[in-house]
């Protein structure tokens, strides 16, 4: 891990504490229309990924950061907190994690910067940031207990969770996850970093700030903050448009009421002053524990924090996901999750009874008819697996453009995709699949050797109709994969012993 102690010298900023708990004006309640997601890429991928946000992981991070007696910028404990955050980025799989030291008015501390490179050369940088320092009512008291759970372990926890989920995802733009210190003293860390980036000529395209996102107001809303009439007028329109993306994400992926308000008194302000496009998510005023020793982990609503994390994750994906847009494809292949499934996504429960995955004990080459239906697989002998693929699109899928991949899993070892699944085989579909029609694919031959039951998974992919695993190499709950992707189906079955 790089630790640059000579990075940035401050400009002697005064000690002016931002008052995030008191907005300059009321936020306005809006009601974005929930957009019907198409069930094609990238919609189904984003819908599945936001479901992976872990409430438990968010709680654990907040508790870990709040366990520091204080994270006051002038306390020696702030360096330990920075190391803790940096180590969490590294544990998520990132190698480019840097502690960048700034100095100001005789004080110094670290900004924690984790970089995820984009796939497009020269792509603009997107910054997802929040401050990790804390304080209590007396700004100059660097020794008092200041857990700072909501302000702002909540924002840092969301950033770390988003970084964890995005680590295996190919993004077009470079994303920097940044945890700032010195925010409570007057945005010192953010001011130094913004100046450093622009002095180097870096093009900062978007800045998303999370500051106090763990304790909902009485109406349960989230405030999407936009740049309206600050230092640079030319970036306002782009900020309003970017804020609309976040507001839409709130409507699409959560049930939180959405308010629109201005950016103010947090770490996006120095970037706005350089002309960057900035937005933020904020819980709104009303936290009685603001800058008090009682701002403890137990006062947070972790379901609310998870929803704000989902909104932010979906916003970043809307800006950076490089997956092909399949919305215009006239082919829509699916494998049923249950006998009533019509290919709509997400499907319901049970999703592990697909009638389109079935087994015959004997091979079709010996005269067996696969259309006679499912037979219980038999242990320690070859069995013959078939898959039926449907096309609910408006155009036929041409011969040779689609393939089916099959897998098995022992539920006793866990059921995480792809870690616990073993491939059985791949077959190119050599016949066309008419619109509204279906084809049988197989057989796939496998020999079960299990005394309980097998979980069988089938995935169909075609040009213009890919499955989530085609673009995402990371781990997913198998049930989430089957429910959110109609290209994927599951059937559990219990092998018998050969008489």
Coordinates of C-alpha atoms in Angstrom, one line a residue:
X1 CA 0.0 0.0 0.0
X2 CA 1.4 3.4 -1.0
X3 CA 1.6 5.9 1.8
X4 CA 2.5 9.3 0.4
X5 CA 3.5 11.6 3.3
X6 CA 4.6 14.5 1.0
X7 CA 1.6 14.7 -1.2
X8 CA -0.3 17.9 -0.6
X9 CA 0.4 21.1 1.3
X10 CA -2.7 23.0 2.2
X11 CA -3.3 26.7 1.6
X12 CA -3.8 27.6 5.3
X13 CA -7.6 27.1 5.2
X14 CA -9.4 28.5 8.2
X15 CA -11.0 26.4 10.8
X16 CA -14.6 26.7 9.6
X17 CA -16.8 23.8 10.6
X18 CA -19.5 22.9 8.0
X19 CA -23.0 22.5 9.3
X20 CA -24.3 19.5 7.4
X21 CA -27.2 19.0 9.9
X22 CA -28.8 22.3 8.9
X23 CA -29.7 22.6 5.2
X24 CA -29.9 26.1 3.7
X25 CA -33.4 25.5 2.6
X26 CA -36.1 22.7 2.5
X27 CA -35.8 19.8 0.1
X28 CA -38.7 19.2 -2.4
X29 CA -40.5 15.9 -2.5
X30 CA -40.7 14.4 -6.0
X31 CA -42.2 11.3 -7.3
X32 CA -40.2 9.7 -10.2
X33 CA -42.2 7.2 -12.1
X34 CA -40.7 3.7 -11.5
X35 CA -39.3 2.6 -14.8
X36 CA -40.2 -0.9 -15.9
X37 CA -36.9 -2.7 -16.4
X38 CA -36.6 -4.5 -19.6
X39 CA -35.3 -7.9 -18.4
X40 CA -32.4 -7.5 -20.8
X41 CA -28.8 -6.4 -20.2
X42 CA -27.9 -4.2 -18.5
X43 CA -31.2 -3.9 -16.6
X44 CA -31.3 -7.4 -15.2
X45 CA -27.7 -7.3 -14.1
X46 CA -28.2 -4.0 -12.2
X47 CA -31.4 -5.4 -10.6
X48 CA -29.5 -8.4 -9.4
X49 CA -26.4 -6.6 -8.2
X50 CA -28.3 -4.1 -6.1
X51 CA -29.9 -7.1 -4.3
X52 CA -26.4 -8.2 -3.2
X53 CA -26.0 -5.1 -0.9
X54 CA -25.4 -6.6 2.6
X55 CA -27.0 -5.0 5.6
X56 CA -24.8 -7.1 7.8
X57 CA -21.6 -5.8 6.0
X58 CA -22.8 -2.2 6.4
X59 CA -23.5 -2.7 10.1
X60 CA -20.1 -4.4 10.7
X61 CA -18.2 -1.5 9.0
X62 CA -20.1 1.1 11.0
X63 CA -19.4 -0.7 14.2
X64 CA -15.7 -1.1 13.4
X65 CA -15.3 2.6 12.6
X66 CA -17.3 3.7 15.6
X67 CA -15.2 1.5 17.9
X68 CA -12.4 4.1 17.6
X69 CA -12.7 6.3 20.6
X70 CA -12.7 9.2 18.2
X71 CA -11.8 9.8 14.6
X72 CA -11.1 13.5 15.2
X73 CA -8.7 14.8 12.6
X74 CA -6.4 16.1 15.3
X75 CA -6.4 12.8 17.2
X76 CA -3.6 10.2 16.7
X77 CA -6.4 7.7 16.2
X78 CA -7.3 9.2 12.9
X79 CA -4.3 7.5 11.3
X80 CA -5.4 4.1 12.6
X81 CA -8.9 4.7 11.2
X82 CA -7.3 5.5 7.8
X83 CA -5.4 2.3 7.9
X84 CA -8.5 0.4 8.8
X85 CA -10.4 1.7 5.8
X86 CA -7.4 1.1 3.5
X87 CA -7.2 -2.5 4.6
X88 CA -10.8 -3.0 3.9
X89 CA -10.4 -1.8 0.3
X90 CA -7.4 -4.2 0.0
X91 CA -9.5 -7.1 1.5
X92 CA -12.1 -6.4 -1.2
X93 CA -9.5 -7.2 -3.8
X94 CA -8.0 -3.8 -4.7
X95 CA -4.3 -3.3 -5.2
X96 CA -4.2 0.4 -5.9
X97 CA -4.9 1.8 -2.4
X98 CA -3.1 4.9 -1.3
X99 CA -2.9 7.0 1.8
X100 CA -2.4 10.6 0.6
X101 CA -1.4 13.0 3.3
X102 CA -2.4 16.6 3.3
X103 CA -1.2 19.4 5.7
X104 CA -2.9 22.5 6.8
X105 CA -2.3 25.1 9.5
X106 CA 0.1 22.8 11.3
X107 CA -2.1 19.7 11.1
X108 CA -1.9 16.8 8.8
X109 CA -4.0 13.6 8.1
X110 CA -4.6 11.1 5.4
X111 CA -7.1 10.8 2.6
X112 CA -7.7 7.1 1.7
X113 CA -7.9 6.7 -2.1
X114 CA -8.8 3.4 -3.8
X115 CA -8.7 3.3 -7.6
X116 CA -10.6 1.0 -10.0
X117 CA -9.3 1.6 -13.5
X118 CA -11.8 1.9 -16.3
X119 CA -11.8 -0.2 -19.5
X120 CA -11.7 2.8 -21.9
X121 CA -8.3 4.5 -22.3
X122 CA -8.4 8.1 -21.2
X123 CA -11.9 7.7 -19.6
X124 CA -12.9 10.4 -17.2
X125 CA -12.7 9.8 -13.5
X126 CA -15.7 9.3 -11.3
X127 CA -15.2 9.9 -7.5
X128 CA -17.4 8.3 -4.9
X129 CA -16.5 10.0 -1.6
X130 CA -17.4 10.7 2.0
X131 CA -15.5 11.8 5.1
X132 CA -14.4 9.4 7.8
X133 CA -13.4 11.9 10.5
X134 CA -15.7 12.6 13.4
X135 CA -16.3 15.1 16.2
X136 CA -18.6 16.1 19.0
X137 CA -20.1 19.5 19.8
X138 CA -16.8 21.1 20.7
X139 CA -15.0 21.1 17.5
X140 CA -11.6 21.6 19.2
X141 CA -12.0 18.6 21.5
X142 CA -9.9 15.9 19.9
X143 CA -10.0 13.5 22.9
X144 CA -13.7 13.2 23.7
X145 CA -15.7 10.1 22.7
X146 CA -16.9 10.7 19.1
X147 CA -18.2 7.5 17.5
X148 CA -19.5 9.3 14.4
X149 CA -21.8 6.4 13.3
X150 CA -24.1 8.4 11.1
X151 CA -21.6 11.3 10.6
X152 CA -20.0 9.7 8.7
X153 CA -19.2 6.0 9.2
X154 CA -22.5 5.4 7.4
X155 CA -21.2 7.0 4.2
X156 CA -17.9 5.2 4.4
X157 CA -19.6 1.9 5.0
X158 CA -21.7 2.5 1.8
X159 CA -18.6 3.3 -0.2
X160 CA -16.8 0.2 1.0
X161 CA -19.8 -2.0 0.2
X162 CA -20.2 -0.5 -3.3
X163 CA -16.4 -1.0 -3.9
X164 CA -16.7 -4.7 -2.8
X165 CA -19.6 -5.3 -5.2
X166 CA -18.0 -3.5 -8.2
X167 CA -14.5 -5.1 -7.8
X168 CA -15.2 -7.9 -10.4
X169 CA -17.3 -5.6 -12.7
X170 CA -15.8 -4.1 -15.8
X171 CA -16.6 -0.4 -15.9
X172 CA -15.9 2.0 -18.7
X173 CA -14.8 4.9 -16.5
X174 CA -12.1 4.9 -13.8
X175 CA -13.7 5.1 -10.4
X176 CA -11.9 6.4 -7.3
X177 CA -13.4 5.5 -3.9
X178 CA -12.2 8.2 -1.5
X179 CA -12.5 8.6 2.3
X180 CA -11.6 12.1 3.4
X181 CA -10.3 13.4 6.7
X182 CA -10.4 17.0 7.8
X183 CA -14.1 17.5 6.7
X184 CA -15.2 18.6 10.1
X185 CA -12.5 21.3 10.2
X186 CA -13.6 22.9 6.9
X187 CA -13.3 20.3 4.1
X188 CA -9.6 20.3 4.4
X189 CA -8.9 16.9 3.0
X190 CA -11.3 17.3 0.0
X191 CA -10.0 20.8 -0.8
X192 CA -6.4 19.5 -0.9
X193 CA -7.3 16.5 -3.1
X194 CA -9.4 18.5 -5.5
X195 CA -6.6 21.0 -5.9
X196 CA -4.1 18.2 -6.5
X197 CA -6.2 16.5 -9.2
X198 CA -6.8 19.7 -11.1
X199 CA -3.2 20.9 -10.8
X200 CA -2.2 17.6 -12.4
X201 CA -4.7 18.2 -15.2
X202 CA -6.9 15.2 -14.3
X203 CA -10.4 15.3 -15.7
X204 CA -12.8 14.7 -12.9
X205 CA -16.1 14.0 -14.6
X206 CA -18.5 13.2 -11.8
X207 CA -18.4 13.4 -8.0
X208 CA -20.9 11.6 -5.8
X209 CA -20.7 12.4 -2.1
X210 CA -22.3 10.4 0.8
X211 CA -22.5 12.2 4.1
X212 CA -25.0 11.1 6.8
X213 CA -27.0 8.4 5.1
X214 CA -27.9 6.0 8.0
X215 CA -30.7 7.6 9.9
X216 CA -33.9 8.3 8.0
X217 CA -36.0 11.4 8.7
X218 CA -39.6 11.0 9.9
X219 CA -40.9 10.6 6.3
X220 CA -38.3 8.0 5.5
X221 CA -37.0 9.9 2.5
X222 CA -33.6 10.3 0.9
X223 CA -32.5 13.6 -0.4
X224 CA -30.7 13.7 -3.7
X225 CA -28.5 16.8 -3.7
X226 CA -27.7 18.8 -6.8
X227 CA -25.5 21.8 -7.7
X228 CA -27.6 24.9 -7.9
X229 CA -25.9 28.3 -8.1
X230 CA -22.6 27.7 -6.4
X231 CA -19.1 28.8 -7.4
X232 CA -19.3 27.7 -11.1
X233 CA -22.6 28.2 -13.0
X234 CA -21.7 26.1 -16.0
X235 CA -21.9 22.8 -14.2
X236 CA -25.4 23.2 -12.8
X237 CA -27.3 21.7 -15.8
X238 CA -25.1 18.5 -15.8
X239 CA -25.5 18.2 -12.0
X240 CA -29.3 18.4 -12.3
X241 CA -29.3 15.7 -15.0
X242 CA -27.0 13.5 -12.9
X243 CA -29.2 14.0 -9.9
X244 CA -32.1 12.9 -12.0
X245 CA -30.3 9.6 -12.6
X246 CA -29.9 9.0 -8.8
X247 CA -33.6 10.0 -8.2
X248 CA -34.6 7.5 -10.8
X249 CA -32.5 4.8 -9.3
X250 CA -34.2 5.4 -6.0
X251 CA -37.6 4.9 -7.6
X252 CA -36.4 1.8 -9.6
X253 CA -34.7 -0.1 -6.9
X254 CA -36.1 1.0 -3.5
X255 CA -39.4 2.3 -2.0
X256 CA -37.8 5.3 -0.4
X257 CA -39.5 8.7 -1.0
X258 CA -37.2 11.0 -2.9
X259 CA -36.5 14.7 -2.2
X260 CA -34.4 17.0 -4.3
X261 CA -32.2 19.5 -2.5
X262 CA -29.0 21.5 -3.0
X263 CA -25.4 20.5 -2.4
X264 CA -23.9 22.2 0.7
X265 CA -21.4 21.9 3.5
X266 CA -19.7 18.7 2.5
X267 CA -16.8 17.3 0.5
X268 CA -18.2 17.9 -2.9
X269 CA -18.0 21.7 -2.6
X270 CA -14.2 22.0 -3.4
X271 CA -14.8 19.9 -6.6
X272 CA -17.7 22.1 -7.6
X273 CA -15.5 25.1 -7.3
X274 CA -13.2 23.6 -9.9
X275 CA -16.1 23.1 -12.3
X276 CA -16.8 19.4 -11.6
X277 CA -20.3 17.9 -11.8
X278 CA -21.3 17.0 -8.2
X279 CA -24.3 15.3 -6.5
X280 CA -24.8 13.7 -3.2
X281 CA -27.2 11.5 -1.2
X282 CA -28.3 12.7 2.3
X283 CA -30.8 11.7 4.9
X284 CA -31.9 15.2 5.6
X285 CA -31.9 17.2 8.8
X286 CA -33.3 15.9 12.1
X287 CA -30.7 13.6 13.6
X288 CA -30.7 14.5 17.4
X289 CA -27.3 12.8 17.8
X290 CA -25.5 15.1 15.3
X291 CA -22.0 15.9 16.6
X292 CA -22.8 14.2 19.9
X293 CA -21.3 11.3 21.8
X294 CA -24.6 9.5 21.3
X295 CA -24.1 9.2 17.5
X296 CA -23.7 5.5 18.0
X297 CA -24.2 2.4 15.7
X298 CA -27.4 1.4 17.6
X299 CA -29.1 4.7 16.5
X300 CA -28.9 3.8 12.7
X301 CA -31.4 2.1 10.5
X302 CA -29.4 -0.4 8.5
X303 CA -32.2 -1.2 6.1
X304 CA -32.3 2.5 5.2
X305 CA -28.5 2.6 4.8
X306 CA -28.7 -0.5 2.5
X307 CA -31.3 1.3 0.4
X308 CA -29.1 4.4 0.0
X309 CA -26.2 2.1 -0.9
X310 CA -28.4 0.4 -3.6
X311 CA -29.4 3.8 -5.0
X312 CA -25.8 4.9 -5.2
X313 CA -24.6 1.6 -6.7
X314 CA -27.3 1.7 -9.4
X315 CA -26.3 5.3 -10.2
X316 CA -22.7 4.4 -10.7
X317 CA -23.7 1.5 -12.9
X318 CA -25.9 3.7 -15.0
X319 CA -22.9 5.9 -15.8
X320 CA -20.2 3.3 -16.1
X321 CA -21.4 -0.2 -17.0
X322 CA -19.9 -1.3 -20.2
X323 CA -22.4 -4.2 -20.9
X324 CA -24.1 -4.2 -24.3
X325 CA -27.5 -2.7 -24.4
X326 CA -29.9 -5.5 -25.4
X327 CA -33.2 -3.5 -25.1
X328 CA -33.6 -3.4 -28.9
X329 CA -33.1 -7.2 -29.4
X330 CA -36.0 -9.0 -30.9
X331 CA -34.9 -12.3 -29.5
X332 CA -35.7 -13.2 -25.9
X333 CA -34.8 -16.7 -24.9
X334 CA -35.8 -18.2 -21.6
X335 CA -35.9 -21.4 -19.6
X336 CA -38.9 -21.7 -17.2
X337 CA -38.3 -21.6 -13.5
X338 CA -41.6 -23.3 -12.8
X339 CA -44.5 -24.6 -14.9
X340 CA -46.3 -21.2 -14.9
X341 CA -43.3 -19.1 -15.8
X342 CA -43.7 -17.0 -18.9
X343 CA -40.2 -15.6 -18.9
X344 CA -41.1 -12.5 -16.9
X345 CA -38.3 -11.2 -14.5
X346 CA -37.9 -11.5 -11.6
X347 CA -39.7 -14.8 -11.3
X348 CA -41.3 -16.0 -8.1
X349 CA -40.9 -18.8 -5.7
X350 CA -40.3 -21.7 -6.1
X351 CA -37.6 -21.1 -8.7
X352 CA -36.0 -24.6 -8.3
X353 CA -38.6 -26.7 -10.1
X354 CA -38.0 -26.0 -13.7
X355 CA -39.9 -28.3 -16.0
X356 CA -37.5 -27.4 -18.8
X357 CA -34.7 -29.3 -17.1
X358 CA -35.3 -33.1 -17.0
X359 CA -33.4 -36.4 -16.9
X360 CA -33.8 -39.7 -18.7
X361 CA -32.0 -42.8 -17.5
X362 CA -31.4 -44.1 -21.0
X363 CA -29.9 -42.5 -24.1
X364 CA -31.9 -41.3 -27.0
X365 CA -29.6 -43.3 -29.3
X366 CA -30.9 -46.5 -27.8
X367 CA -34.5 -45.6 -28.7
X368 CA -35.5 -43.7 -25.5
X369 CA -37.9 -40.8 -26.1
X370 CA -36.9 -37.7 -24.1
X371 CA -40.5 -36.4 -24.4
X372 CA -41.8 -39.1 -22.1
X373 CA -40.8 -36.8 -19.2
X374 CA -38.5 -36.7 -16.2
X375 CA -37.0 -39.8 -14.5
X376 CA -35.2 -39.7 -11.2
X377 CA -31.5 -39.8 -11.9
X378 CA -29.6 -43.0 -10.8
X379 CA -26.4 -42.8 -8.9
X380 CA -23.2 -44.3 -10.3
X381 CA -24.4 -44.6 -13.9
X382 CA -24.6 -42.2 -16.9
X383 CA -27.8 -40.1 -16.9
X384 CA -29.0 -38.0 -19.8
X385 CA -30.0 -34.4 -19.1
X386 CA -32.2 -32.3 -21.5
X387 CA -33.1 -28.6 -21.5
X388 CA -36.0 -26.9 -23.3
X389 CA -35.4 -23.3 -24.5
X390 CA -38.2 -21.0 -25.3
X391 CA -38.2 -17.8 -27.4
X392 CA -40.8 -15.1 -26.3
X393 CA -39.3 -12.5 -28.6
X394 CA -40.7 -11.2 -31.9
X395 CA -38.0 -12.7 -34.2
X396 CA -36.6 -16.2 -34.5
X397 CA -33.2 -17.0 -33.0
X398 CA -31.1 -18.2 -36.0
X399 CA -29.5 -21.6 -35.9
X400 CA -26.1 -21.7 -34.4
X401 CA -26.3 -18.3 -32.5
X402 CA -27.4 -19.7 -29.1
X403 CA -25.8 -22.1 -26.7
X404 CA -26.8 -23.9 -23.5
X405 CA -24.5 -24.6 -20.7
X406 CA -25.3 -27.0 -17.9
X407 CA -24.0 -27.3 -14.3
X408 CA -24.5 -29.4 -11.2
X409 CA -24.0 -28.5 -7.5
X410 CA -24.0 -30.4 -4.3
X411 CA -26.1 -28.3 -2.0
X412 CA -24.2 -29.6 1.0
X413 CA -21.1 -27.7 -0.1
X414 CA -22.9 -24.4 -0.6
X415 CA -24.8 -22.9 -3.6
X416 CA -22.9 -19.8 -4.6
X417 CA -22.5 -19.2 -8.3
X418 CA -19.9 -20.0 -9.8
X419 CA -17.9 -21.3 -6.9
X420 CA -19.9 -24.4 -6.0
X421 CA -21.1 -25.4 -9.5
X422 CA -19.3 -27.8 -11.8
X423 CA -19.9 -27.8 -15.6
X424 CA -21.6 -30.7 -17.2
X425 CA -21.4 -29.6 -20.8
X426 CA -22.1 -27.0 -23.5
X427 CA -24.2 -27.4 -26.6
X428 CA -24.7 -25.0 -29.5
X429 CA -28.4 -24.9 -30.6
X430 CA -28.2 -26.1 -34.2
X431 CA -31.9 -25.5 -35.0
X432 CA -33.6 -22.1 -35.3
X433 CA -36.0 -21.1 -32.4
X434 CA -39.1 -19.5 -33.8
X435 CA -40.7 -16.5 -32.1
X436 CA -43.1 -18.1 -29.6
X437 CA -41.6 -21.5 -30.1
X438 CA -39.1 -23.7 -28.3
X439 CA -36.4 -26.4 -28.9
X440 CA -35.1 -29.3 -26.9
X441 CA -31.3 -29.3 -26.3
X442 CA -29.3 -32.3 -25.2
X443 CA -28.5 -34.8 -24.0
X444 CA -25.9 -33.8 -21.5
X445 CA -24.4 -36.9 -19.9
X446 CA -23.4 -37.0 -16.3
X447 CA -23.0 -39.5 -13.5
X448 CA -24.3 -38.5 -10.1
X449 CA -22.8 -39.8 -7.0
X450 CA -24.7 -38.2 -4.2
X451 CA -27.0 -39.6 -1.5
X452 CA -29.1 -36.4 -0.9
X453 CA -30.1 -34.3 -3.9
X454 CA -28.5 -32.5 -6.9
X455 CA -29.0 -28.9 -7.9
X456 CA -28.9 -28.7 -11.7
X457 CA -28.5 -25.3 -13.5
X458 CA -29.0 -24.5 -17.2
X459 CA -28.0 -21.2 -18.9
X460 CA -28.9 -20.2 -22.4
X461 CA -27.0 -17.3 -24.2
X462 CA -27.3 -15.8 -27.6
X463 CA -26.1 -12.7 -29.4
X464 CA -28.4 -9.9 -28.2
X465 CA -29.6 -12.0 -25.3
X466 CA -26.8 -12.8 -22.9
X467 CA -27.0 -14.2 -19.4
X468 CA -25.7 -12.3 -16.4
X469 CA -22.7 -14.7 -16.0
X470 CA -21.6 -13.7 -19.5
X471 CA -20.6 -10.3 -18.2
X472 CA -20.1 -10.8 -14.5
X473 CA -17.4 -13.2 -13.2
X474 CA -18.1 -12.5 -9.5
X475 CA -20.1 -14.6 -7.1
X476 CA -23.9 -14.5 -6.9
X477 CA -26.5 -16.3 -4.9
X478 CA -27.7 -19.0 -7.2
X479 CA -31.3 -18.2 -6.4
X480 CA -30.8 -14.5 -7.3
X481 CA -29.3 -15.6 -10.6
X482 CA -32.2 -17.9 -11.4
X483 CA -34.9 -15.4 -10.4
X484 CA -33.5 -12.3 -12.0
X485 CA -32.3 -13.8 -15.3
X486 CA -34.8 -15.7 -17.4
X487 CA -31.8 -17.1 -19.3
X488 CA -31.1 -19.2 -16.2
X489 CA -33.1 -22.0 -14.6
X490 CA -32.7 -24.5 -11.8
X491 CA -34.1 -27.9 -10.9
X492 CA -33.4 -29.8 -7.8
X493 CA -33.7 -33.6 -8.0
X494 CA -32.8 -36.6 -5.8
X495 CA -30.8 -39.4 -7.4
X496 CA -31.7 -42.9 -6.5
X497 CA -29.6 -46.0 -6.0
X498 CA -29.5 -48.5 -8.9
X499 CA -31.5 -51.5 -8.0

